[in-house]
Amino acid sequence: MSESVYPLIDLRTAALPMPAATPAERLRTALLDTHARPLHDLRISVTDRCNFRCSYCMPKEVFDKNYAYLPHKDLLSFEEITRLAKNFVSLGVRKIRLTGGEPLLRKNIEVLIEQLASLSTPDGSPLDLTLTTNGSLLERKAQSLKDAGLQRVTVSLDGLDDAVFRRMNDVDFPVHDVLKGIERAQHVGLGPVKVNMVVKKGTNEQEIVPMARHFRHSGVRLRFIEYMDVGATNGWRMDEVLPSAEVLRLLQQQWSMVALEHSAVGETAQRWGYADAAGQHDTHAGEIGLISSVTQAFCGDCNRARLSTEGRMYLCLFAGQGYDLRHLLREQGMDDEQLQAQIDAIWRLRTDRYSQLRSQAPAGTGPARRVEMSYIGG
Ligand code: SAM
Ligand code: SF4
Ligand code: SF4
């Protein structure tokens, strides 16, 4: 594993924050970070491997046949993931998203989903359990994922034109198979399906309107994501970012759109609906989302923690270091109470708001060493 790709400190030697309070004290004070943000979402990366080589995420030149992926023994087992998830839920997490790498490449992922689906919140409600996938294996797996207890899927798809899509995934994967996967997911009830399109200027902006046209009236929620400067390998440049405002302008040239309310606190997308003749939201036509991670930072209510494939807890997509929870499980043998005290203390000390600071700072002055998107998940 190259040090420049996984810029992490080894937290077996670095101190974890001391537990801030006793269980009783913790129950009396809401778990908020230093900017008063609660812990609500947990994104769990279940593999650092992928069968695609999207240039904005795992460029071929870096993720080649010599690339050192994590050895199996370093991955959290399903039991370890479920145990950590259970403790996160006790601390307030209500939504879990499985990601990667490509999560459907993790062997027997359905077994993990079953275990996570059996967790419930302290008041007995089910968790919101979802997964982000490139869709390549979705047609084959949608039914078993649903049967295991998955509620919804988000599928990444960067264009409808086959040549553009094959170029963007850089492994010559046909768009037809992903579209079949999306249909299958809808058919088995893994909806509402969301589709994420990363827009890279000069690469796929001509696909914006065809994608919107394709998914209008389909029940799929299409979301346009600004190309982000995650990781250290994608050679990100600001001039390749197409601002969401521009995406909206292109859509408004075709359709009349109405702004919709945020559906939940911490929701990353600005929602826009297609309007009917009276200017009201035409719910049959549906809605789109704009995720403006670069031009309009949403750190203010970012309530997401991330758990990497090898069990490190990250407080931000752009973090350069994570907290080694696997060490607490495996070497320190902590019980649930001790784990919760550690996670609680880590969250209370959280200061991260990378995108907000980036938008206020001169270009290129952010942290130089960042974790890769394929390692931590989106
Ligand atoms: N392999 C799965 C997939 O592609 O859906 C899950 C992991 S992928 C890292 C999660 C999401 O991150 C995808 O929707 C992907 O498009 C997005 N992503 C990856 N690199 C990105 C970048 N540089 N900017 C914006 N989004 C990115
Ligand atoms: Fe793989 Fe997803 Fe990254 Fe593309 S975005 S390379 S599909 S992990
Ligand atoms: Fe959250 Fe970090 Fe993204 Fe801000 S930059 S929204 S803190 S993940």
Short mmCIF file of C-alpha atoms and ligand atoms in Angstrom, two decimals:
data_model
loop_
_atom_site.label_atom_id
_atom_site.label_comp_id
_atom_site.label_asym_id
_atom_site.label_seq_id
_atom_site.Cartn_x
_atom_site.Cartn_y
_atom_site.Cartn_z
CA MET A 1 0.00 0.00 0.00
CA SER A 2 1.46 3.32 -0.99
CA GLU A 3 1.80 5.88 1.79
CA SER A 4 0.82 8.67 -0.57
CA VAL A 5 -2.50 7.01 -1.27
CA TYR A 6 -3.55 6.15 2.29
CA PRO A 7 -2.31 9.09 4.29
CA LEU A 8 -3.35 7.88 7.70
CA ILE A 9 -1.75 8.10 11.06
CA ASP A 10 -1.53 4.84 12.90
CA LEU A 11 -3.87 5.36 15.79
CA ARG A 12 -2.43 2.44 17.69
CA THR A 13 0.27 4.90 18.62
CA ALA A 14 -1.74 8.12 18.52
CA ALA A 15 -4.01 8.84 21.45
CA LEU A 16 -7.74 8.53 21.03
CA PRO A 17 -9.68 11.22 22.84
CA MET A 18 -10.43 10.33 26.41
CA PRO A 19 -14.05 9.42 27.08
CA ALA A 20 -15.74 12.72 27.81
CA ALA A 21 -18.31 11.59 30.29
CA THR A 22 -19.87 8.70 32.15
CA PRO A 23 -22.85 6.89 30.53
CA ALA A 24 -25.28 8.75 32.77
CA GLU A 25 -23.70 12.10 31.95
CA ARG A 26 -23.75 11.27 28.25
CA LEU A 27 -27.44 10.50 28.35
CA ARG A 28 -28.11 13.93 29.85
CA THR A 29 -26.30 15.86 27.10
CA ALA A 30 -27.17 15.58 23.41
CA LEU A 31 -24.34 14.25 21.28
CA LEU A 32 -23.27 17.25 19.20
CA ASP A 33 -19.93 18.15 17.65
CA THR A 34 -18.17 21.49 18.12
CA HIS A 35 -20.48 23.09 15.52
CA ALA A 36 -23.62 21.68 17.20
CA ARG A 37 -24.13 19.01 14.51
CA PRO A 38 -25.71 15.71 15.61
CA LEU A 39 -24.48 12.27 14.53
CA HIS A 40 -27.20 10.92 12.26
CA ASP A 41 -25.75 9.12 9.20
CA LEU A 42 -23.11 6.42 8.99
CA ARG A 43 -21.50 5.48 5.69
CA ILE A 44 -19.76 2.15 5.78
CA SER A 45 -17.23 1.19 3.13
CA VAL A 46 -17.22 -2.59 2.74
CA THR A 47 -14.42 -2.93 0.18
CA ASP A 48 -11.67 -0.80 -1.33
CA ARG A 49 -11.91 -2.70 -4.63
CA CYS A 50 -13.90 -1.81 -7.69
CA ASN A 51 -14.51 -3.23 -11.16
CA PHE A 52 -14.70 0.32 -12.66
CA ARG A 53 -11.91 2.83 -13.07
CA CYS A 54 -13.81 6.15 -13.12
CA SER A 55 -11.07 8.69 -13.74
CA TYR A 56 -12.42 11.03 -11.03
CA CYS A 57 -12.19 8.29 -8.40
CA MET A 58 -9.85 5.38 -9.25
CA PRO A 59 -7.76 6.45 -12.24
CA LYS A 60 -6.26 3.50 -14.10
CA GLU A 61 -2.74 4.84 -13.91
CA VAL A 62 -2.81 4.67 -10.09
CA PHE A 63 -5.18 1.77 -9.47
CA ASP A 64 -3.37 -0.65 -11.77
CA LYS A 65 -2.50 -4.32 -11.35
CA ASN A 66 0.32 -3.44 -8.95
CA TYR A 67 -1.92 -1.48 -6.62
CA ALA A 68 -1.91 -2.91 -3.11
CA TYR A 69 -5.48 -3.31 -1.91
CA LEU A 70 -6.17 -4.15 1.70
CA PRO A 71 -5.50 -7.78 2.61
CA HIS A 72 -8.61 -9.67 3.72
CA LYS A 73 -7.49 -9.92 7.36
CA ASP A 74 -7.49 -6.12 7.59
CA LEU A 75 -11.12 -5.79 6.53
CA LEU A 76 -13.71 -5.54 9.25
CA SER A 77 -15.71 -8.76 9.38
CA PHE A 78 -19.50 -8.57 9.05
CA GLU A 79 -19.80 -9.20 12.79
CA GLU A 80 -17.39 -6.34 13.54
CA ILE A 81 -19.25 -3.98 11.20
CA THR A 82 -22.60 -4.89 12.77
CA ARG A 83 -21.24 -4.49 16.28
CA LEU A 84 -19.87 -1.03 15.50
CA ALA A 85 -23.07 -0.08 13.68
CA LYS A 86 -25.13 -1.11 16.70
CA ASN A 87 -23.07 1.19 18.89
CA PHE A 88 -23.37 4.05 16.42
CA VAL A 89 -27.15 3.54 16.46
CA SER A 90 -27.15 3.74 20.25
CA LEU A 91 -25.46 7.13 19.86
CA GLY A 92 -28.03 8.53 17.42
CA VAL A 93 -27.33 7.12 13.96
CA ARG A 94 -30.58 6.51 12.06
CA LYS A 95 -29.36 6.01 8.52
CA ILE A 96 -26.73 3.59 7.26
CA ARG A 97 -25.38 3.60 3.73
CA LEU A 98 -23.13 0.83 2.44
CA THR A 99 -20.54 1.95 -0.05
CA GLY A 100 -16.99 1.28 -1.24
CA GLY A 101 -15.18 0.71 -3.69
CA GLU A 102 -17.98 -1.27 -5.23
CA PRO A 103 -20.02 -2.72 -2.34
CA LEU A 104 -21.62 -5.46 -4.44
CA LEU A 105 -18.15 -6.96 -4.95
CA ARG A 106 -17.93 -7.83 -1.24
CA LYS A 107 -18.66 -11.53 -1.01
CA ASN A 108 -21.97 -12.40 0.66
CA ILE A 109 -22.90 -8.74 1.17
CA GLU A 110 -26.48 -9.95 1.68
CA VAL A 111 -25.41 -11.55 4.96
CA LEU A 112 -24.18 -8.19 6.24
CA ILE A 113 -27.38 -6.51 5.08
CA GLU A 114 -29.43 -9.06 6.98
CA GLN A 115 -27.44 -8.37 10.13
CA LEU A 116 -27.76 -4.60 9.78
CA ALA A 117 -31.45 -4.83 8.94
CA SER A 118 -32.03 -6.59 12.25
CA LEU A 119 -30.81 -3.52 14.18
CA SER A 120 -33.37 -1.04 15.41
CA THR A 121 -33.33 2.39 17.00
CA PRO A 122 -33.77 2.75 20.78
CA ASP A 123 -37.51 3.39 20.24
CA GLY A 124 -37.82 0.22 18.16
CA SER A 125 -38.03 1.78 14.68
CA PRO A 126 -36.12 0.23 11.77
CA LEU A 127 -33.02 1.95 10.44
CA ASP A 128 -32.92 3.59 7.05
CA LEU A 129 -30.65 1.10 5.26
CA THR A 130 -29.37 1.89 1.81
CA LEU A 131 -26.45 1.24 -0.56
CA THR A 132 -24.60 3.10 -3.32
CA THR A 133 -23.49 1.03 -6.30
CA ASN A 134 -22.13 1.44 -9.81
CA GLY A 135 -25.00 -0.83 -10.89
CA SER A 136 -22.87 -3.35 -12.76
CA LEU A 137 -24.08 -6.29 -10.64
CA LEU A 138 -27.46 -4.87 -9.72
CA GLU A 139 -29.63 -6.71 -12.20
CA ARG A 140 -28.31 -9.98 -10.82
CA LYS A 141 -28.40 -8.99 -7.15
CA ALA A 142 -31.38 -6.67 -6.68
CA GLN A 143 -33.77 -9.39 -5.52
CA SER A 144 -31.37 -10.93 -2.99
CA LEU A 145 -30.52 -7.47 -1.63
CA LYS A 146 -34.20 -6.70 -1.17
CA ASP A 147 -34.83 -10.09 0.45
CA ALA A 148 -31.95 -9.46 2.87
CA GLY A 149 -33.65 -6.25 4.08
CA LEU A 150 -32.09 -3.46 2.02
CA GLN A 151 -34.58 -0.62 1.61
CA ARG A 152 -33.22 1.49 -1.23
CA VAL A 153 -30.32 1.85 -3.65
CA THR A 154 -28.50 4.76 -5.21
CA VAL A 155 -26.94 3.99 -8.57
CA SER A 156 -24.07 6.00 -10.02
CA LEU A 157 -24.47 6.69 -13.73
CA ASP A 158 -22.59 9.44 -15.54
CA GLY A 159 -24.30 9.40 -18.92
CA LEU A 160 -26.70 7.60 -21.23
CA ASP A 161 -24.55 7.67 -24.32
CA ASP A 162 -22.79 4.32 -24.41
CA ALA A 163 -19.48 5.68 -25.71
CA VAL A 164 -19.38 8.42 -23.06
CA PHE A 165 -20.29 5.98 -20.30
CA ARG A 166 -17.71 3.40 -21.38
CA ARG A 167 -15.05 6.12 -21.45
CA MET A 168 -16.00 7.38 -17.99
CA ASN A 169 -15.97 3.97 -16.31
CA ASP A 170 -12.77 3.27 -18.25
CA VAL A 171 -13.34 -0.49 -18.32
CA ASP A 172 -15.64 -0.44 -21.37
CA PHE A 173 -18.72 -1.35 -19.32
CA PRO A 174 -21.96 -0.90 -21.33
CA VAL A 175 -24.62 1.53 -20.14
CA HIS A 176 -27.37 -0.92 -21.05
CA ASP A 177 -26.45 -3.25 -18.18
CA VAL A 178 -26.63 -0.45 -15.60
CA LEU A 179 -30.02 0.67 -16.94
CA LYS A 180 -31.23 -2.92 -16.61
CA GLY A 181 -29.98 -2.93 -13.01
CA ILE A 182 -31.92 0.26 -12.24
CA GLU A 183 -35.11 -1.20 -13.74
CA ARG A 184 -34.67 -4.39 -11.76
CA ALA A 185 -34.11 -2.44 -8.53
CA GLN A 186 -37.34 -0.54 -9.11
CA HIS A 187 -39.15 -3.73 -9.98
CA VAL A 188 -38.18 -5.54 -6.76
CA GLY A 189 -39.07 -2.49 -4.61
CA LEU A 190 -35.66 -1.01 -3.80
CA GLY A 191 -37.08 2.44 -4.39
CA PRO A 192 -37.31 5.27 -4.71
CA VAL A 193 -34.12 4.63 -6.66
CA LYS A 194 -31.72 7.56 -6.82
CA VAL A 195 -29.26 7.98 -9.67
CA ASN A 196 -26.09 10.01 -9.07
CA MET A 197 -24.42 11.66 -12.03
CA VAL A 198 -21.02 13.26 -11.44
CA VAL A 199 -20.74 16.13 -13.91
CA LYS A 200 -17.28 16.82 -15.25
CA LYS A 201 -16.97 19.80 -17.53
CA GLY A 202 -15.63 18.87 -20.93
CA THR A 203 -16.46 15.19 -20.35
CA ASN A 204 -20.18 14.60 -19.85
CA GLU A 205 -22.12 17.85 -19.54
CA GLN A 206 -23.83 17.05 -22.86
CA GLU A 207 -25.48 14.14 -21.01
CA ILE A 208 -27.31 16.33 -18.48
CA VAL A 209 -30.46 16.96 -20.51
CA PRO A 210 -30.71 13.42 -21.98
CA MET A 211 -30.35 11.96 -18.48
CA ALA A 212 -33.06 14.28 -17.14
CA ARG A 213 -35.33 13.40 -20.06
CA HIS A 214 -34.75 9.67 -19.57
CA PHE A 215 -35.56 9.68 -15.85
CA ARG A 216 -38.48 12.15 -15.95
CA HIS A 217 -41.72 10.28 -15.23
CA SER A 218 -39.74 7.16 -14.27
CA GLY A 219 -39.93 7.41 -10.47
CA VAL A 220 -36.11 7.64 -10.34
CA ARG A 221 -34.62 10.67 -8.58
CA LEU A 222 -31.72 11.95 -10.62
CA ARG A 223 -29.06 13.93 -8.75
CA PHE A 224 -26.27 15.93 -10.33
CA ILE A 225 -23.05 16.02 -8.31
CA GLU A 226 -20.31 18.58 -8.74
CA TYR A 227 -16.97 16.95 -9.45
CA MET A 228 -15.09 17.14 -6.14
CA ASP A 229 -11.47 17.40 -5.11
CA VAL A 230 -11.58 14.24 -3.00
CA GLY A 231 -8.45 12.13 -2.66
CA ALA A 232 -5.06 12.84 -4.11
CA THR A 233 -5.07 10.84 -7.32
CA ASN A 234 -7.70 12.30 -9.64
CA GLY A 235 -5.80 15.44 -10.69
CA TRP A 236 -8.82 17.60 -9.81
CA ARG A 237 -9.01 21.06 -11.37
CA MET A 238 -11.57 23.75 -10.58
CA ASP A 239 -12.04 24.46 -14.29
CA GLU A 240 -13.44 20.92 -14.71
CA VAL A 241 -16.24 21.62 -12.22
CA LEU A 242 -19.57 22.50 -13.78
CA PRO A 243 -21.40 24.51 -11.10
CA SER A 244 -24.87 23.21 -10.19
CA ALA A 245 -26.27 26.62 -11.12
CA GLU A 246 -25.21 25.88 -14.69
CA VAL A 247 -26.88 22.44 -14.57
CA LEU A 248 -30.08 24.10 -13.42
CA ARG A 249 -29.85 26.66 -16.20
CA LEU A 250 -29.56 23.87 -18.80
CA LEU A 251 -32.60 22.10 -17.33
CA GLN A 252 -34.62 25.31 -17.19
CA GLN A 253 -34.03 25.81 -20.91
CA GLN A 254 -36.03 22.60 -21.43
CA TRP A 255 -38.56 22.54 -18.62
CA SER A 256 -40.14 24.83 -16.10
CA MET A 257 -38.78 23.90 -12.65
CA VAL A 258 -39.91 24.67 -9.09
CA ALA A 259 -37.71 24.70 -5.99
CA LEU A 260 -38.76 22.08 -3.41
CA GLU A 261 -38.24 21.99 0.35
CA HIS A 262 -35.36 20.03 1.85
CA SER A 263 -36.76 16.64 2.85
CA ALA A 264 -34.51 16.22 5.91
CA VAL A 265 -31.87 18.07 7.92
CA GLY A 266 -28.44 17.17 6.57
CA GLU A 267 -29.90 16.40 3.13
CA THR A 268 -27.14 17.18 0.66
CA ALA A 269 -29.23 17.84 -2.44
CA GLN A 270 -31.15 20.98 -3.33
CA ARG A 271 -34.36 19.56 -4.77
CA TRP A 272 -36.11 20.87 -7.86
CA GLY A 273 -39.39 19.54 -9.28
CA TYR A 274 -40.73 19.66 -12.82
CA ALA A 275 -43.61 22.12 -12.92
CA ASP A 276 -47.06 21.55 -14.41
CA ALA A 277 -48.94 24.11 -16.53
CA ALA A 278 -50.08 25.89 -13.34
CA GLY A 279 -46.49 26.22 -12.12
CA GLN A 280 -47.01 23.62 -9.38
CA HIS A 281 -44.81 20.59 -8.82
CA ASP A 282 -45.87 17.82 -11.20
CA THR A 283 -45.17 14.87 -8.92
CA HIS A 284 -45.64 12.37 -11.77
CA ALA A 285 -42.82 14.00 -13.70
CA GLY A 286 -40.70 13.85 -10.56
CA GLU A 287 -37.75 15.79 -9.26
CA ILE A 288 -34.02 16.22 -9.58
CA GLY A 289 -31.34 17.05 -6.99
CA LEU A 290 -28.31 19.29 -7.18
CA ILE A 291 -25.38 18.42 -4.95
CA SER A 292 -23.18 21.48 -4.94
CA SER A 293 -20.32 20.19 -2.83
CA VAL A 294 -17.87 22.62 -4.38
CA THR A 295 -19.80 25.81 -5.10
CA GLN A 296 -22.17 25.78 -2.11
CA ALA A 297 -20.69 23.93 0.83
CA PHE A 298 -23.19 22.19 3.10
CA CYS A 299 -20.90 21.53 6.05
CA GLY A 300 -23.21 23.53 8.33
CA ASP A 301 -25.51 20.58 8.90
CA CYS A 302 -23.23 17.70 7.91
CA ASN A 303 -24.24 14.89 10.24
CA ARG A 304 -22.29 12.04 8.60
CA ALA A 305 -19.59 9.80 10.01
CA ARG A 306 -17.72 7.34 7.82
CA LEU A 307 -16.31 3.94 8.62
CA SER A 308 -13.56 2.73 6.30
CA THR A 309 -13.14 -0.85 5.10
CA GLU A 310 -10.51 -1.51 7.75
CA GLY A 311 -12.48 0.09 10.55
CA ARG A 312 -11.30 3.66 10.76
CA MET A 313 -13.80 6.33 11.63
CA TYR A 314 -13.57 9.48 9.51
CA LEU A 315 -15.34 12.71 10.37
CA CYS A 316 -15.20 14.24 6.89
CA LEU A 317 -14.88 13.11 3.28
CA PHE A 318 -11.76 15.22 3.08
CA ALA A 319 -10.16 14.07 6.32
CA GLY A 320 -6.50 13.10 6.24
CA GLN A 321 -6.77 10.75 9.19
CA GLY A 322 -9.20 8.38 10.82
CA TYR A 323 -9.73 6.88 14.27
CA ASP A 324 -8.82 3.22 14.45
CA LEU A 325 -11.97 1.61 15.86
CA ARG A 326 -10.84 -1.86 14.73
CA HIS A 327 -7.95 -1.59 17.17
CA LEU A 328 -10.41 -0.88 19.96
CA LEU A 329 -12.36 -4.00 18.99
CA ARG A 330 -9.56 -6.41 18.24
CA GLU A 331 -6.59 -5.42 20.38
CA GLN A 332 -8.25 -3.59 23.24
CA GLY A 333 -11.28 -5.88 23.42
CA MET A 334 -13.56 -3.00 24.42
CA ASP A 335 -17.12 -3.72 25.44
CA ASP A 336 -20.05 -1.80 23.95
CA GLU A 337 -20.12 0.77 26.71
CA GLN A 338 -16.43 1.58 26.21
CA LEU A 339 -16.83 1.74 22.43
CA GLN A 340 -19.72 4.16 22.74
CA ALA A 341 -17.73 6.34 25.11
CA GLN A 342 -14.89 6.54 22.56
CA ILE A 343 -17.12 7.27 19.57
CA ASP A 344 -19.02 9.82 21.63
CA ALA A 345 -15.79 11.58 22.56
CA ILE A 346 -14.52 11.55 18.96
CA TRP A 347 -17.76 13.10 17.69
CA ARG A 348 -17.87 15.79 20.38
CA LEU A 349 -14.41 16.96 19.33
CA ARG A 350 -15.30 17.10 15.62
CA THR A 351 -14.44 20.41 13.98
CA ASP A 352 -14.42 19.38 10.28
CA ARG A 353 -15.95 21.64 7.64
CA TYR A 354 -13.56 21.25 4.77
CA SER A 355 -15.78 22.46 1.90
CA GLN A 356 -16.81 25.58 3.75
CA LEU A 357 -13.20 26.45 4.50
CA ARG A 358 -12.16 25.64 0.93
CA SER A 359 -14.69 28.09 -0.41
CA GLN A 360 -13.22 30.80 1.83
CA ALA A 361 -9.55 29.96 1.18
CA PRO A 362 -7.34 30.49 -1.85
CA ALA A 363 -7.36 27.53 -4.28
CA GLY A 364 -5.05 24.66 -3.43
CA THR A 365 -4.58 25.56 0.23
CA GLY A 366 -6.62 22.65 1.68
CA PRO A 367 -5.05 19.69 3.45
CA ALA A 368 -2.47 18.17 1.08
CA ARG A 369 -2.90 14.56 2.18
CA ARG A 370 -6.40 13.22 1.93
CA VAL A 371 -8.00 9.85 1.97
CA GLU A 372 -9.23 8.35 -1.32
CA MET A 373 -12.96 8.23 -2.17
CA SER A 374 -12.72 4.54 -3.13
CA TYR A 375 -11.35 3.77 0.35
CA ILE A 376 -13.79 5.80 2.41
CA GLY A 377 -16.86 5.69 0.14
CA GLY A 378 -18.91 8.65 -1.14
N1 SAM B 1 -18.76 2.27 -6.46
C1 SAM B 1 -19.96 2.81 -5.95
C2 SAM B 1 -20.52 3.84 -6.89
O1 SAM B 1 -19.80 4.33 -7.77
O2 SAM B 1 -21.69 4.19 -6.72
C3 SAM B 1 -19.89 3.36 -4.55
C4 SAM B 1 -18.64 4.13 -4.17
S1 SAM B 1 -18.40 5.65 -5.03
C5 SAM B 1 -16.90 6.20 -4.30
C6 SAM B 1 -19.66 6.68 -4.31
C7 SAM B 1 -20.04 7.91 -5.07
O3 SAM B 1 -18.97 8.81 -5.09
C8 SAM B 1 -20.42 7.66 -6.52
O4 SAM B 1 -21.71 8.20 -6.76
C9 SAM B 1 -19.39 8.42 -7.29
O5 SAM B 1 -19.88 8.92 -8.49
C10 SAM B 1 -19.00 9.50 -6.32
N2 SAM B 1 -17.67 10.09 -6.57
C11 SAM B 1 -16.49 9.45 -6.65
N3 SAM B 1 -15.48 10.32 -6.89
C12 SAM B 1 -16.06 11.56 -6.98
C13 SAM B 1 -15.57 12.89 -7.21
N4 SAM B 1 -14.28 13.12 -7.42
N5 SAM B 1 -16.45 13.89 -7.20
C14 SAM B 1 -17.76 13.67 -6.99
N6 SAM B 1 -18.29 12.46 -6.75
C15 SAM B 1 -17.46 11.41 -6.75
FE1 SF4 B 2 -15.63 2.48 -8.60
FE2 SF4 B 2 -17.60 3.96 -7.67
FE3 SF4 B 2 -15.12 4.92 -7.72
FE4 SF4 B 2 -16.37 4.58 -10.02
S1 SF4 B 2 -16.98 5.97 -8.38
S2 SF4 B 2 -14.29 3.92 -9.57
S3 SF4 B 2 -17.60 2.80 -9.60
S4 SF4 B 2 -15.81 3.24 -6.50
FE1 SF4 B 3 -19.29 17.07 5.68
FE2 SF4 B 3 -16.66 17.35 5.29
FE3 SF4 B 3 -18.34 17.35 3.19
FE4 SF4 B 3 -18.27 19.44 4.88
S1 SF4 B 3 -16.63 18.75 3.55
S2 SF4 B 3 -20.11 18.43 4.07
S3 SF4 B 3 -17.88 18.39 6.83
S4 SF4 B 3 -17.97 15.64 4.61
#
